[in-house]
Coordinates of C-alpha atoms in Angstrom, one line a residue:
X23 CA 7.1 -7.5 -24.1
X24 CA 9.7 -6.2 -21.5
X25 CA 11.7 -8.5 -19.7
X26 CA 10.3 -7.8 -16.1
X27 CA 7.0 -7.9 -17.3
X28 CA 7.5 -11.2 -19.2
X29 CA 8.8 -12.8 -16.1
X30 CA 5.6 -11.4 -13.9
X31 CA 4.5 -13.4 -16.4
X32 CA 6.2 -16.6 -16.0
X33 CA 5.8 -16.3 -12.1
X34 CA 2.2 -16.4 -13.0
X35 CA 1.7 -19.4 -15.4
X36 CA 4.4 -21.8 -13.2
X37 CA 1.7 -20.4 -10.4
X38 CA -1.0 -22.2 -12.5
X39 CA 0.7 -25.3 -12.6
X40 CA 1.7 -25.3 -9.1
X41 CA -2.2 -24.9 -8.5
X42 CA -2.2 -21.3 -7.5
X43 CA -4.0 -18.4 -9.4
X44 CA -2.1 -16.5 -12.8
X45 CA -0.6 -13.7 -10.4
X46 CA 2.8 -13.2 -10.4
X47 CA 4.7 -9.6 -9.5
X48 CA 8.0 -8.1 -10.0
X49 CA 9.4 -5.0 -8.4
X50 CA 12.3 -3.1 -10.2
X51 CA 14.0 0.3 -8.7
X52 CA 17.1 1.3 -11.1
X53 CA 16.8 -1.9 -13.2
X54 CA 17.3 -4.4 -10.0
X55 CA 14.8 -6.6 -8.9
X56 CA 14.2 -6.0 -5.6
X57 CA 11.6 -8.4 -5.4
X58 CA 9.1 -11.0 -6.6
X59 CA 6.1 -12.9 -5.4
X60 CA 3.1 -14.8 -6.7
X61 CA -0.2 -15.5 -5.3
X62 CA 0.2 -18.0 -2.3
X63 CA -3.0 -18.3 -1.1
X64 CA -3.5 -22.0 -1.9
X65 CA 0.0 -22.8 0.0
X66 CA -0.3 -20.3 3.2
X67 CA -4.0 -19.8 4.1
X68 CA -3.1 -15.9 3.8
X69 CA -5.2 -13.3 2.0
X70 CA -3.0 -11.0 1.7
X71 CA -0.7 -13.8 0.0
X72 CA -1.3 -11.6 -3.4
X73 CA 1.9 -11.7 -5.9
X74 CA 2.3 -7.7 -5.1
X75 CA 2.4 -7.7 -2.0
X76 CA 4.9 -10.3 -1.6
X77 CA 7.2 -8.6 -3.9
X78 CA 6.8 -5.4 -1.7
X79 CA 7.5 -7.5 1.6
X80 CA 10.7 -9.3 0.0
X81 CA 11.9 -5.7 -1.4
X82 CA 10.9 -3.9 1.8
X83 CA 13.4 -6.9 4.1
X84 CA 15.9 -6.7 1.3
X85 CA 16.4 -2.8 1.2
X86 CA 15.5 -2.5 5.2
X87 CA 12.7 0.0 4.3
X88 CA 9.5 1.2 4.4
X89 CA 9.9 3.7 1.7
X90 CA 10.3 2.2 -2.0
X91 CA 10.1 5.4 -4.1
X92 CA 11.5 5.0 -7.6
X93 CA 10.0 1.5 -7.5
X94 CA 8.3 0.1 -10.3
X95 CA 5.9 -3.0 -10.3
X96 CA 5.0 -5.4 -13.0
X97 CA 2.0 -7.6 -12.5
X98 CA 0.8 -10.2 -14.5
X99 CA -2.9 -8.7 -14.1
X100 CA -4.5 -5.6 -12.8
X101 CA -4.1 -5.3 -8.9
X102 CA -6.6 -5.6 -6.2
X103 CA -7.6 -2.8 -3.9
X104 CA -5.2 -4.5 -1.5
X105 CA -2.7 -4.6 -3.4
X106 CA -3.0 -1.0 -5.4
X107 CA -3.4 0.5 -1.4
X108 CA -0.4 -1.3 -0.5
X109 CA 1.5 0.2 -3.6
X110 CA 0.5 3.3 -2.8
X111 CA 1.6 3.5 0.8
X112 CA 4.9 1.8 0.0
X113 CA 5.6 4.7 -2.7
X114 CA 5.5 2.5 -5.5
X115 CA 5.2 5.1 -8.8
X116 CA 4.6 3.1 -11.6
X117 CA 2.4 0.3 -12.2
X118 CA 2.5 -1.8 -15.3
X119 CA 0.1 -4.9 -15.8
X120 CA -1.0 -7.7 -18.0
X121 CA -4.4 -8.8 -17.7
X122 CA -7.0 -6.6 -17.4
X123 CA -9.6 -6.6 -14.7
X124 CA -12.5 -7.9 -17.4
X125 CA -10.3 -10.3 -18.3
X126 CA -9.8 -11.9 -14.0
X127 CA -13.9 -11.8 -14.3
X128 CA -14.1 -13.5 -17.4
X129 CA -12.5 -16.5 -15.6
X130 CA -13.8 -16.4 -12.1
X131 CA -11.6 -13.8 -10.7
X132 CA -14.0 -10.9 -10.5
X133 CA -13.9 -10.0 -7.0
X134 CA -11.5 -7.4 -6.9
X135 CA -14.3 -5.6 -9.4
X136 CA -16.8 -5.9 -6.7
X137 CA -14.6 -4.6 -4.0
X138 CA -13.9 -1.3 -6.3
X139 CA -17.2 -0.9 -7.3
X140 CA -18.2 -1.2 -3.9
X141 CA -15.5 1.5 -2.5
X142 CA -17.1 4.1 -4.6
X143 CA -19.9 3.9 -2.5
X144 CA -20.6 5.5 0.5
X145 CA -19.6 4.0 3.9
X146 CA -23.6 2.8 4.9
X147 CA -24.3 1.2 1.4
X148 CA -21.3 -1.2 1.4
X149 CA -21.8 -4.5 1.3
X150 CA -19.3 -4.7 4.0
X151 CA -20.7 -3.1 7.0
X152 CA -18.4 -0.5 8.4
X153 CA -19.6 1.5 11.6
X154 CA -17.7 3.9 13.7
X155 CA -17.6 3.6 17.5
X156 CA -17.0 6.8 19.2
X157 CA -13.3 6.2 22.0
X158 CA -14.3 6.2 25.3
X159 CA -13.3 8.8 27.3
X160 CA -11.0 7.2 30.2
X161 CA -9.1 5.3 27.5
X162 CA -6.2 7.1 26.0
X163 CA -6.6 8.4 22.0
X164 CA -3.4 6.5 20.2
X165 CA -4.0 9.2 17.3
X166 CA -3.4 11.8 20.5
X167 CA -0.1 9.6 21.4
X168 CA 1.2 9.7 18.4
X169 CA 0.8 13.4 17.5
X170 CA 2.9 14.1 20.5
X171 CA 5.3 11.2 20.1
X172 CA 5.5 12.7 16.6
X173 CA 6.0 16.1 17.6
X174 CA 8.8 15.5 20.3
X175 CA 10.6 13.4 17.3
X176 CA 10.2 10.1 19.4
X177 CA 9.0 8.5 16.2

């Protein structure tokens, strides 16, 4: 097993005993670490306390970025749609994990199969109700703003 992936793994099972779920991440660019996490939703009350996205905060602070292309993310188990979104918008280009997503519902961690299953449907058939409200007119568009904050290289 490769080293970073053996310590996503380590992260994970100390996460166990501290009584937090068998996540843990590591995010390499170049060989470095740039940064580590494990789930810490049982210590913050945050959702999006996942072990990636940590390890994408901690690298993002440490390299002063938003951009981390070149990265590469080991995670103890397959990520959640959170987490894989967050990946992708960060630039993130390789992904390697442990545990598979059968294997998170095979103990009680099976949500993140719902959630993808449910993406694949369309918008009005999720169980999460999404509905679009049209902008008024006499309030500003911020997608307006920012074309021409964009455009006049304010941004």
């Amino acid at each position: 097993m490769d080293n970073f992936m053996k310590r996503a793994v380590e992260l994970a099972i100390e996460n166990v005993r501290d009584g937090g779920q068998p996540f843990g991440a590591v995010l390499i660019k170049n060989e470095e670490v740039l940064g580590e996490g494990v789930n810490e939703l049982h210590m913050k009350y945050d959702i999006s306390g996942h072990a990636e996205l940590l390890a994408i905060r901690r690298a993002q602070e440490y390299l002063q970025t938003n951009d981390l292309s070149g990265t590469t993310m080991y995670a103890s188990g397959f990520p959640c749609p959170m987490c894989f979104a967050a990946m992708h918008f960060a630039g993130v280009e390789r992904i390697y994990y442990c545990a598979s997503l059968e294997e998170a519902k095979s103990v009680g961690l099976g949500k993140s199969a719902v959630i993808y299953e449910d993406l694949q449907k369309e918008t009005e058939e999720r169980v999460l109700p999404m509905v679009r409200m049209e902008l008024q007119e006499e309030i500003e568009n911020p997608m307006n703003l920012w074309r021409e904050f964009n455009k006049k290289g304010m941004l």
